[in-house]
XYZ file of C-alpha atoms in Angstrom:
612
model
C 53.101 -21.798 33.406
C 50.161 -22.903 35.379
C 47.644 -23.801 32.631
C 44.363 -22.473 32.023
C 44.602 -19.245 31.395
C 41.976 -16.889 31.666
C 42.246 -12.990 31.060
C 39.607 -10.344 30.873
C 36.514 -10.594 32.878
C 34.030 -12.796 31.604
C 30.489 -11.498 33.002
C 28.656 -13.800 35.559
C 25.707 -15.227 34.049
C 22.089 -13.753 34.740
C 19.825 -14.630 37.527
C 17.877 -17.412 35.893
C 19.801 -17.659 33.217
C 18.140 -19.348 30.071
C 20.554 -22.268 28.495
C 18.561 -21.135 25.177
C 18.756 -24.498 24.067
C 18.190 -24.195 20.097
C 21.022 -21.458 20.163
C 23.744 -22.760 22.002
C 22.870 -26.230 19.836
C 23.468 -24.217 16.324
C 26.934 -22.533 18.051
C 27.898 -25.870 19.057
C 27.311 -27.500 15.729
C 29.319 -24.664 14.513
C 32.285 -25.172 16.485
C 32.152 -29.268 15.591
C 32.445 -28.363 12.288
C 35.461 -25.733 13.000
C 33.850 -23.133 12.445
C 34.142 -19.627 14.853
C 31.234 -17.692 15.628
C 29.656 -13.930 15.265
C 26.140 -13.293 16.512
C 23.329 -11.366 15.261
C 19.667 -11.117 15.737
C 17.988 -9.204 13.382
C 17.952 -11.798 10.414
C 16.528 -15.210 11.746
C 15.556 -16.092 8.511
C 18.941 -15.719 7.214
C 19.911 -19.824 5.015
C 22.260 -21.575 5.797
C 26.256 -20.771 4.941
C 29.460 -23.093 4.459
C 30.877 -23.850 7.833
C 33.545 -20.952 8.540
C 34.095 -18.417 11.180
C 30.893 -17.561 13.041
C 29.871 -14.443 14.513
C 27.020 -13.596 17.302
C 25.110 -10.664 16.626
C 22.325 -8.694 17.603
C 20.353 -5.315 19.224
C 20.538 -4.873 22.560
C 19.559 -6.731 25.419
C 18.644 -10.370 23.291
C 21.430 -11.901 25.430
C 24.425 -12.612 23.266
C 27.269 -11.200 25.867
C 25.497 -13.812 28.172
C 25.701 -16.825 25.646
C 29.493 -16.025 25.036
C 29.612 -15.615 28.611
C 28.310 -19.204 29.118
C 30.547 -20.772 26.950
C 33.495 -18.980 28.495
C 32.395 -20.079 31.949
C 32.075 -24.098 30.498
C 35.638 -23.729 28.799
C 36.985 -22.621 32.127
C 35.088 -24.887 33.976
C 35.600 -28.527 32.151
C 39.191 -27.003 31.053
C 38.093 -27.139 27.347
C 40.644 -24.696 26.536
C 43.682 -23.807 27.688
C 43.667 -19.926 27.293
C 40.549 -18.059 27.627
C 40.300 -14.532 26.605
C 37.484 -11.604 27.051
C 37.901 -8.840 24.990
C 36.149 -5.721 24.770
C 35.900 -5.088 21.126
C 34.837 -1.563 21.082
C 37.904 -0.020 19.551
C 41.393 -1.546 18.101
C 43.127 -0.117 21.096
C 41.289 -2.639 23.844
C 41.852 -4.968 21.148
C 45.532 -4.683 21.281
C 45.907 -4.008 25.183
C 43.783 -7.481 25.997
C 45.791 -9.079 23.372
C 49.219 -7.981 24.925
C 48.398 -8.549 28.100
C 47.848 -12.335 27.424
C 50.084 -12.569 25.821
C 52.246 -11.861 28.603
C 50.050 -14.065 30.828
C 50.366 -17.349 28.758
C 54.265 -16.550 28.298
C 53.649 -16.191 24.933
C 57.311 -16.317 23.207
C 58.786 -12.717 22.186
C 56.016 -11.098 24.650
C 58.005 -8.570 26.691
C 55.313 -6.194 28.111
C 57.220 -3.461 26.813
C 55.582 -2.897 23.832
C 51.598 -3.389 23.086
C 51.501 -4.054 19.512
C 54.425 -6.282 19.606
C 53.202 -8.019 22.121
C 49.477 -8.117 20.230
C 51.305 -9.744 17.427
C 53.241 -12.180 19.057
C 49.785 -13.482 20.637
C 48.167 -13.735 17.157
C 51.368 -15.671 15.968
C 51.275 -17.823 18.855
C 47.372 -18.723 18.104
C 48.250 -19.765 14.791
C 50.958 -22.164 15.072
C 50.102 -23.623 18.737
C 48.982 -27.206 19.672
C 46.795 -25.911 22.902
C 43.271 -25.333 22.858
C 42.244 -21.441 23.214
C 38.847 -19.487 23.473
C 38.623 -15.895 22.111
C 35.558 -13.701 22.957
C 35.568 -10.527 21.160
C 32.389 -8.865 22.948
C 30.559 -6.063 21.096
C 32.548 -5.559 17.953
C 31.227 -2.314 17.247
C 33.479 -1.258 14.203
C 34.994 -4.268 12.308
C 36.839 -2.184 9.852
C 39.030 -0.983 12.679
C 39.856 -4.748 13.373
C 41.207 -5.467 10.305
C 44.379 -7.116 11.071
C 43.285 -8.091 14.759
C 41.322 -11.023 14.126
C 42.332 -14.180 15.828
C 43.438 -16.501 13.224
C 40.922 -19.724 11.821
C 42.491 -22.851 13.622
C 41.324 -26.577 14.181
C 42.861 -26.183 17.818
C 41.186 -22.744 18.354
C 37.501 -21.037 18.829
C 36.503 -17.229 18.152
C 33.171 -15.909 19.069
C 32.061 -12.578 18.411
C 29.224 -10.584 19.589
C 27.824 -7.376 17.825
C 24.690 -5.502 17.154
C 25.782 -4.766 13.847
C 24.782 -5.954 10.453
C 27.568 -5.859 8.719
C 28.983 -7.888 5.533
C 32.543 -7.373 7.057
C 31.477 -9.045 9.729
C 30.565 -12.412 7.622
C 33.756 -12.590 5.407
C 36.920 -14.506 5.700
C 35.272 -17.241 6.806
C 33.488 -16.290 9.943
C 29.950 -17.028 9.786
C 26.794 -15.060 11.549
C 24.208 -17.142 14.186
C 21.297 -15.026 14.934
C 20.162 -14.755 18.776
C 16.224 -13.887 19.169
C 14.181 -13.046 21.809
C 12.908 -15.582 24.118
C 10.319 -17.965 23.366
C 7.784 -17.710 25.028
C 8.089 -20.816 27.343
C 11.600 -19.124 27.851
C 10.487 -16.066 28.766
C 7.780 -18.056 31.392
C 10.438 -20.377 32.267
C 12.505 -17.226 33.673
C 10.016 -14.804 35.393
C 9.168 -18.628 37.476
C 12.582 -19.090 37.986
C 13.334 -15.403 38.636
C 10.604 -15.017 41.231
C 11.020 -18.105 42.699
C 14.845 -17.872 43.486
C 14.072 -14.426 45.166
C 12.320 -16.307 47.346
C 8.064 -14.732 45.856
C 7.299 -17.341 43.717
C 3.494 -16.354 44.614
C 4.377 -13.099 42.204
C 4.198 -15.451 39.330
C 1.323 -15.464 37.434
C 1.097 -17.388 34.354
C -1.813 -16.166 32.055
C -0.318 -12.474 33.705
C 3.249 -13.561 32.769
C 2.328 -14.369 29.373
C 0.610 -11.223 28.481
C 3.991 -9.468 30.791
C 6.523 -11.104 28.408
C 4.245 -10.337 24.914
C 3.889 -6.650 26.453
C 7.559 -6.776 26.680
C 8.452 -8.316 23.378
C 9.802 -10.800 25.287
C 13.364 -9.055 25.820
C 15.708 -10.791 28.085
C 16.703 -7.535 29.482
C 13.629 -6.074 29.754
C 12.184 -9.551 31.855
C 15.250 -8.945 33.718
C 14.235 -5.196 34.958
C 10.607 -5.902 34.963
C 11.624 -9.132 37.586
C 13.520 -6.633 39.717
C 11.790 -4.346 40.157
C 8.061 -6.809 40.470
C 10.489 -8.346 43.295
C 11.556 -4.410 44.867
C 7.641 -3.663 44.922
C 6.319 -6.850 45.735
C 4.156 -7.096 42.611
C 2.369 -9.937 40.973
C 3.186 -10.181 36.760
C -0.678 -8.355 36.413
C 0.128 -5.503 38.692
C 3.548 -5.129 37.241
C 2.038 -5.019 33.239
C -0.674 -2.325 34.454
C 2.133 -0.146 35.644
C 4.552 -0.710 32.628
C 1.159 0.296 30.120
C 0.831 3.836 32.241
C 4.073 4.768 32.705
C 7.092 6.191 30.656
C 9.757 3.579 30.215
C 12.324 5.106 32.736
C 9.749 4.332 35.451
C 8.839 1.061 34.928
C 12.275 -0.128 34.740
C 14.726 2.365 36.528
C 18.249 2.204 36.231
C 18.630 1.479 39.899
C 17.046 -1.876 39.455
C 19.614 -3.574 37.395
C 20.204 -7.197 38.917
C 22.266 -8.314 36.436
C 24.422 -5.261 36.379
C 23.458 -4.599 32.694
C 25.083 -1.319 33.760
C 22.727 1.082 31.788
C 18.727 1.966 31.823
C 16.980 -0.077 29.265
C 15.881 2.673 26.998
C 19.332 3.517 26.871
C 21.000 -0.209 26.186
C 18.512 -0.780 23.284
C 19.376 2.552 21.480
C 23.061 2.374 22.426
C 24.004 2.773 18.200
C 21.751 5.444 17.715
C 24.914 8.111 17.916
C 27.104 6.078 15.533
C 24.258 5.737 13.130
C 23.440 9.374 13.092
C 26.882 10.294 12.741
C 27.313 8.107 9.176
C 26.577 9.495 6.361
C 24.214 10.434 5.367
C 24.714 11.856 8.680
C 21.865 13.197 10.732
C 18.882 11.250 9.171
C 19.147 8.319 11.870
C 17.344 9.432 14.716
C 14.400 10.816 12.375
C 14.348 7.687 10.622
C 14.397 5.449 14.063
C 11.778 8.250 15.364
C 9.372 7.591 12.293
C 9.913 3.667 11.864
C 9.149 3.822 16.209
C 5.711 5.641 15.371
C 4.637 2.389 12.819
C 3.456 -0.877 13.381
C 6.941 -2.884 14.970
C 5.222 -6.048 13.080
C 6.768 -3.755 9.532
C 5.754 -1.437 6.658
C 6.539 -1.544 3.083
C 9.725 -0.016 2.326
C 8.216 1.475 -0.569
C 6.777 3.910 2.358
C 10.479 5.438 2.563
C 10.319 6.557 -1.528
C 7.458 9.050 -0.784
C 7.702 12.905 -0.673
C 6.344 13.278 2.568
C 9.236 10.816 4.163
C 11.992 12.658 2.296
C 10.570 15.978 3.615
C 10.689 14.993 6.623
C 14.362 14.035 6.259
C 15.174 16.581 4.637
C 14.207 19.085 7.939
C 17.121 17.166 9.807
C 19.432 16.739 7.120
C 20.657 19.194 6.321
C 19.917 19.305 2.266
C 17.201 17.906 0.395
C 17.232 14.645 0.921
C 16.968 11.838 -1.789
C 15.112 8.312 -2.347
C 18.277 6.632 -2.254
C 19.579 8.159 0.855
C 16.298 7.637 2.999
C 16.758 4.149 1.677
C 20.252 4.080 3.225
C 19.063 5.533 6.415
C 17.127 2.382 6.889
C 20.198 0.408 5.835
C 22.251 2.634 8.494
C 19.553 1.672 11.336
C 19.646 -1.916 9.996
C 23.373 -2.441 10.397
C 23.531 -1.231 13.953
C 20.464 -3.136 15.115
C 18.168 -0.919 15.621
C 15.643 -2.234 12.982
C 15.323 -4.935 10.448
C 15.003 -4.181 7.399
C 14.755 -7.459 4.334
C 13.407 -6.443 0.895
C 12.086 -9.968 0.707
C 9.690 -9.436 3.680
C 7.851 -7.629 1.212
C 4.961 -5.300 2.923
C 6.696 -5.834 6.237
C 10.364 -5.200 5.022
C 10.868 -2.209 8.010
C 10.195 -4.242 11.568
C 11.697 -3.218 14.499
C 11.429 -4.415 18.377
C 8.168 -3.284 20.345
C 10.610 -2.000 23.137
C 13.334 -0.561 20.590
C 9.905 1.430 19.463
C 8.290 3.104 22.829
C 12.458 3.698 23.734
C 12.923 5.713 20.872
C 9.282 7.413 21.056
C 10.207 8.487 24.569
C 13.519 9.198 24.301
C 14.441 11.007 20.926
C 11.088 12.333 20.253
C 10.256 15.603 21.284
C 6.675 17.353 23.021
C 4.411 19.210 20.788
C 5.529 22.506 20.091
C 9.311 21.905 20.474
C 12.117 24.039 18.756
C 12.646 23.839 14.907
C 15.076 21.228 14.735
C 13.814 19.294 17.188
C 12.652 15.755 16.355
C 8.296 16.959 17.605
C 5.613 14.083 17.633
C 3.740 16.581 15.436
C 6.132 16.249 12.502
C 6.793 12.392 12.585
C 2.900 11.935 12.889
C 2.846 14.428 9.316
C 5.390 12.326 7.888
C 4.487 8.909 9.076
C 0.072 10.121 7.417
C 1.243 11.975 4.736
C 3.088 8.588 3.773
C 0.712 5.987 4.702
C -1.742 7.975 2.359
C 0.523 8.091 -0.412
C 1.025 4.378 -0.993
C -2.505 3.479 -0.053
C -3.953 1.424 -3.112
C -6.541 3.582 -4.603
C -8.857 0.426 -5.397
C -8.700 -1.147 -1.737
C -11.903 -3.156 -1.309
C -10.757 -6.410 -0.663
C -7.947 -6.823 2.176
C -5.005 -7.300 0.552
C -1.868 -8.126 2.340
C -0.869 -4.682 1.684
C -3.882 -3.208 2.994
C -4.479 -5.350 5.816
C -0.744 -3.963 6.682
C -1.588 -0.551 6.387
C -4.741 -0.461 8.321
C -2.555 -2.179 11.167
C 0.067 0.464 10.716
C -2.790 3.393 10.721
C -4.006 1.833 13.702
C -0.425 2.043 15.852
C 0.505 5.747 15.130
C -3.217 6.690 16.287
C -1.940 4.863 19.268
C 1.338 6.771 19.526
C 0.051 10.016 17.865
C -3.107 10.313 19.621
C -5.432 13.838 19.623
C -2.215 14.801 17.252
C -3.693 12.414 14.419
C -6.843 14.564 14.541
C -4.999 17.831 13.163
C -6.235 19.113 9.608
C -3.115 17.659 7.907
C -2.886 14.717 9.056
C -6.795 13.908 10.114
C -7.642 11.770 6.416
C -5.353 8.804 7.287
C -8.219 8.417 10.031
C -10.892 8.594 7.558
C -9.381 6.296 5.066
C -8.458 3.719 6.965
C -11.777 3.478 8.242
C -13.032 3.664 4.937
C -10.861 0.855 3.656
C -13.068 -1.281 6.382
C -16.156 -0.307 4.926
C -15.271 -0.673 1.074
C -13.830 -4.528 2.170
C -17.123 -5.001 3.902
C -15.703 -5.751 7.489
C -18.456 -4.040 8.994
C -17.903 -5.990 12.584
C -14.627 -4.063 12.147
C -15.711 -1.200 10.696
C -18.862 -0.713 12.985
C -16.131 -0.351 16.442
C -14.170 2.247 14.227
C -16.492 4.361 13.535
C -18.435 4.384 16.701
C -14.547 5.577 18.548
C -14.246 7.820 15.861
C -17.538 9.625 16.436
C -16.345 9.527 19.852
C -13.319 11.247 19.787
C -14.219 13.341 16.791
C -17.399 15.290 19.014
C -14.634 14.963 22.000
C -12.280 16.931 19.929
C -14.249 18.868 17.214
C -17.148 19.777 18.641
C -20.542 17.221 17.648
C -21.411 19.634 14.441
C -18.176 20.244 13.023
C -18.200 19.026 9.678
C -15.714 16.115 9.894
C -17.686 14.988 12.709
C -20.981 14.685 10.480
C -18.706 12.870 8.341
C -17.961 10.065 11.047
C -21.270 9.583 11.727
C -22.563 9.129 8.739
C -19.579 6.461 7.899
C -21.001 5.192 11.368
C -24.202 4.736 9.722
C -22.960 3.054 6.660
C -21.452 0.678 9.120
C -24.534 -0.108 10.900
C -26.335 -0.447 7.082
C -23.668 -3.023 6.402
C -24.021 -5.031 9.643
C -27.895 -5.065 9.479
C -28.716 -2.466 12.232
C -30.941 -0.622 9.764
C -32.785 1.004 12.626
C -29.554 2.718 14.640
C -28.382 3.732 10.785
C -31.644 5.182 9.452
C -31.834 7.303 12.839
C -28.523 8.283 12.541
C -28.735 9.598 9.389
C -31.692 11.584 9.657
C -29.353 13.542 12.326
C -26.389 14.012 10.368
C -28.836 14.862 7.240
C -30.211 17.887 9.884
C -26.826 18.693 10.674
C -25.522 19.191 8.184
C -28.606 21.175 6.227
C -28.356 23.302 9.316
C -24.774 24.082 9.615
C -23.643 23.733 5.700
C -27.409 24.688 4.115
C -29.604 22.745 1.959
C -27.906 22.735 -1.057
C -24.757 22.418 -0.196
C -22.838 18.728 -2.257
C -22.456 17.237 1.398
C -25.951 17.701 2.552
C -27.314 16.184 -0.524
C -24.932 13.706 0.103
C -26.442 13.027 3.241
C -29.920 13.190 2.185
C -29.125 10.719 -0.810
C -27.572 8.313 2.028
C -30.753 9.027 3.984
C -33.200 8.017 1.406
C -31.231 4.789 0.700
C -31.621 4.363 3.988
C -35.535 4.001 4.253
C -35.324 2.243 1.277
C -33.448 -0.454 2.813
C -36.034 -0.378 5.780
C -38.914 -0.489 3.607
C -40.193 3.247 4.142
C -40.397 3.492 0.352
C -42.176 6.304 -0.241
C -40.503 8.473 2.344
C -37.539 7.510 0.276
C -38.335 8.323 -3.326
C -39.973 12.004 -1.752
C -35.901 12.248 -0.953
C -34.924 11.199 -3.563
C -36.866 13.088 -6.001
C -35.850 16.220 -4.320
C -32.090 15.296 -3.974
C -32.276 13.919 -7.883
C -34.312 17.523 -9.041
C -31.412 19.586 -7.182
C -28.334 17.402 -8.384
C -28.898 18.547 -11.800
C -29.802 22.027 -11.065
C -26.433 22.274 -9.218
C -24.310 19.981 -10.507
C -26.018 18.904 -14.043
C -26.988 16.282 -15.692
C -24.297 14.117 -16.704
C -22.383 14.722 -13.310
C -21.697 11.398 -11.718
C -23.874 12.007 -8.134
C -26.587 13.070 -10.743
C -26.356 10.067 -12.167
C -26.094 7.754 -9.029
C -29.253 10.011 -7.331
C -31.228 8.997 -10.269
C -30.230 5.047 -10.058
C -31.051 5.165 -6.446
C -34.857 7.095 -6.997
C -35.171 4.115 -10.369
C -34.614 1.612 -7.108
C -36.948 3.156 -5.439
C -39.766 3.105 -7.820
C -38.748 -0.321 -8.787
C -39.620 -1.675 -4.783
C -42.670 0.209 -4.689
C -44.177 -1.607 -8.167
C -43.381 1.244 -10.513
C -41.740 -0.768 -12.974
C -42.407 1.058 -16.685
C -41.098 4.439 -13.905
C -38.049 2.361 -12.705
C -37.079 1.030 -15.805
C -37.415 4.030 -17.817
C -35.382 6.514 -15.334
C -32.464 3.338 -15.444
C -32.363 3.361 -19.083
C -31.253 7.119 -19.366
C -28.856 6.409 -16.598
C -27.255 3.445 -18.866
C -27.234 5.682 -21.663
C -25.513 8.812 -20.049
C -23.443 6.910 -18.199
C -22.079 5.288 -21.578
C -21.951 8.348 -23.152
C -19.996 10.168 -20.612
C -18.116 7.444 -18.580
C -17.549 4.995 -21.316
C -19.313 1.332 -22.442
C -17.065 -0.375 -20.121
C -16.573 1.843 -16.957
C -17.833 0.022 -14.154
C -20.897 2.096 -12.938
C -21.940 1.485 -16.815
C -21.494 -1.890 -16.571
C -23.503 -2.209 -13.656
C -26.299 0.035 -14.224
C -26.826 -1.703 -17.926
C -26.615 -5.215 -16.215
C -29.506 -3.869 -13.461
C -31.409 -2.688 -16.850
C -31.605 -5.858 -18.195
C -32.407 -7.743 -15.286
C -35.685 -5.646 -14.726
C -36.689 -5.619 -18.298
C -36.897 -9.818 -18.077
C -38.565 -9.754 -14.721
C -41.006 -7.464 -15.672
């Protein structure tokens, strides 16, 4: 025997390979203190575990084949171990055939090469009992129930290192423990488009502020820095170039399989959803491309998982499953997607328990989700964009005016399926999540915030609805609210006296949204001192509230606070006070001593009564 041994082909290491320091320094620590190695990289914030076999895992394209692949190289290279051995771990049976054939290869004794499984066992035997030094890779574990029985045995002399995309409790028993591999950093991810670029000889395609906002674009992916590098170098374009045609193009075209440097071997969109047909085939079979469709349509920063216990997520399940589906199986169709890598998914995260990779998300939107108008069981944008509204609205506090972290976390997840969902947002059924999220703004008071929303809003709603279509008038009167809250009394006074017309003309005069809008109106001139053109409104909107609506209805009641108001400002006091008084009192009466509108109005009462 001619010793080392090395069988199986490790994979050469990346151009510009990153040594990903704080990684290999946590596998290395591992292996000083015995312990073998499985990597993941969903779970960073994953404590600490007794030292033990370790395991790298992670979804596709963070780089874990290439760490193994490093510390395979350095074992051959410094002659750390004496046997070396790649594996692919897909199945049992590559298991067994790498395993036989080194065992042949190290003259392993009772290996024949007659018999596979023999010869499989006799290597395992062999790595238990001998004195020489031996590396085991077992890349891309993809089913470790199947390896039961197969797993190199835990030895002083002796390092394992697995690499998987699953998360999997098998996976962390018997010792082995699990090291999480991440994305880049981000001076990683600058580090290598520099290197990258410079190596191929145009380092003047580098760019740093571009490269930055290139590798945050790109979630900063190692594989998808390594197809955006190729193909910047096959074009001859700078990082800013480059990130202008990754934002306008569908994923296939920005990074085509032809550009593949580091022979990755597959397109991008397809490495990162390489599980999704294992996933979909567990049961509850069938819900995991719906569910990766819907979670892809969200914010990738995370929703609440208590989004997945609503009626209009199980519906939506239920299309592809098959039967009605349950709470507790759309819950374990995010644990299915969260055990092949596909999405995280931690209870303890709290309001951003469902995450998933920005790249993982625009692969699965263009590559499992159908056009508009597809067939019945397809997976259509229209449906996940239902689902994905019809949810948000369900679990959307009904008290939300102050930004809560679960607020706050909805808005931002509003505001990324109107990016993926588009004109389709603006359908009847799904058109309110629009409304209430900009509603939220107003109602918290963010009216910097609120005053952009509502100005796109009115923008695309006259674009798409026509500029007297009733949800239109709607926008721009929460347009003008916005402008009342940020000062602009002018721009919202005007505006309202147009939406006011509006909607008189297209609804009539007496219809609960015009008076609405004339109400608004008159509060409106209030606020910019035009008194008495707002209690002549306000009389006339008070007078027809209670013809229409009567006395003791709630707008009757808030019509007649706003005309006491009125009065008040103009130096109508005995006028003001008296019309406030009967609103305390039927507003008691009707709503209770403690409601808040009671509480208000009686606290407004009193304050009037001692300053006059």
């Amino acid at each position: 025997m001619s010793w080392p041994v090395l069988v199986g082909v490790v994979p050469a290491l990346a151009s510009a390979f990153q040594p990903r320091g704080e990684v290999r320094a946590r596998i290395r620590d591992a292996r000083d203190r015995g312990a073998d190695v499985v990597l993941t990289g969903q779970d960073t914030a994953r404590p600490a575990v007794a030292a033990g076999v370790r395991v790298l895992a992670g979804g596709g394209g963070v780089g874990k084949s290439q760490l193994a692949a490093w510390f395979a190289h350095q074992a051959c290279d410094e002659r750390t171990a004496d046997l070396v051995l790649w594996v692919n771990a897909a199945g049992p049976e590559q298991v067994i055939t790498a395993y036989a054939q080194a065992a042949v290869a190290a003259s392993v004794p009772g290996a024949t090469g007659d018999d596979l499984v023999a010869d499989a066992g006799a290597l395992l035997r062999w790595l238990r009992t001998t004195d020489r030094p031996w590396l085991v890779v077992l890349d891309d574990v993809t089913d470790p129930g199947r390896l039961s029985g197969w797993w190199p045995p835990h030895r002083p002399g002796g390092w394992t290192i697995a690499t998987t995309r699953l998360q999997d409790p098998a996976l962390i028993s018997a010792g082995r423990r699990q090291i999480d591999v991440g994305v880049y950093s981000p001076p990683e991810a600058r580090r290598y488009l520099h290197d990258r670029l410079g190596d191929a000889g145009q380092p003047g395609l580098y760019d740093e502020a571009a490269a930055d906002d290139l590798a945050s674009e790109l979630g900063y992916l190692p594989l998808a820095l390594s197809h955006a590098a190729a193909y910047m170098i096959y074009k001859d374009e700078d990082c800013g170039r480059y990130l202008t045609r990754y934002q306008s193009v569908p994923l296939a075209e920005a990074m085509p399989a032809g550009h593949d440097p580091d022979d990755y071997g597959r397109p991008v969109a397809v490495t990162l959803l390489l599980a999704v047909d294992a996933a979909d085939r567990t049961a509850p079979a069938g819900l995991a491309r719906p569910a990766l469709a819907l979670t892809g349509s969200l914010d990738p920063a995370g929703h609440p998982g208590t989004l997945w216990g609503t009626t209009a997520v199980t519906d939506y399940l239920s299309r592809y499953g098959g039967t009605p589906v349950t709470v507790e199986e759309a819950d374990e169709a995010l644990r299915l997607l969260h055990r092949y890598g596909l999405i995280t998914h931690r209870r303890a995260d709290g309001v951003r328990a469902v995450r998933i990779h920005a790249l993982t998300a625009r692969a699965a939107r263009e590559t499992i989700i159908s056009p508009v108008g597809s067939g019945p069981d397809d997976i259509d944008l229209e449906a996940v964009t239902r689902a994905a509204a019809g949810a948000l609205l369900q679990i959307w506090p009904v008290h939300d005016h102050h930004s809560t972290e679960l607020v706050d976390t909805l808005r931002t997840n509003a505001a990324a399926l109107t990016r993926v969902a588009g004109a389709v947002l603006w359908h009847p059924g799904t058109r309110p999540l629009l409304y209430r999220a900009g509603t939220s703004l107003l109602r918290a008071g963010l009216h910097t915030l609120a005053v952009g929303y509502w100005e796109q809003m009115t923008t695309d709603a006259v674009r798409l609805l026509g500029s007297e279509d009733p949800s239109t008038l709607t926008a721009r009167g929460s347009l003008a609210s916005a402008y009342w809250q940020a000062g602009r009394t002018a721009d919202a006074t005007g505006l309202l006296e147009q939406v006011a017309a509006a909607r008189a003309r297209v609804l009539g005069a007496e219809h609960p949204s015009t008076l609405t809008a004339h109400a608004n109106l008159g509060a409106s001139y209030r606020k910019a001192g035009r008194t008495g053109d707002a209690i002549a409104i306000e009389e006339q909107v008070a007078a027809d509230m209670a013809r229409l609506l009567g006395a003791e209805h709630p707008n009757t009641l808030t019509a007649h606070a706003n005309l006491a108001a009125s009065y008040w400002q103009t130096g109508r006091t005995g006028d003001a006070i008296n019309l406030l008084e009967q609103v305390v009192a039927e507003r008691i009466r009707v709503l209770g001593a403690e409601h808040p509108d009671a509480v208000m109005a009686a606290e407004l009462s009193r304050i009037w009564q001692a300053e006059a």
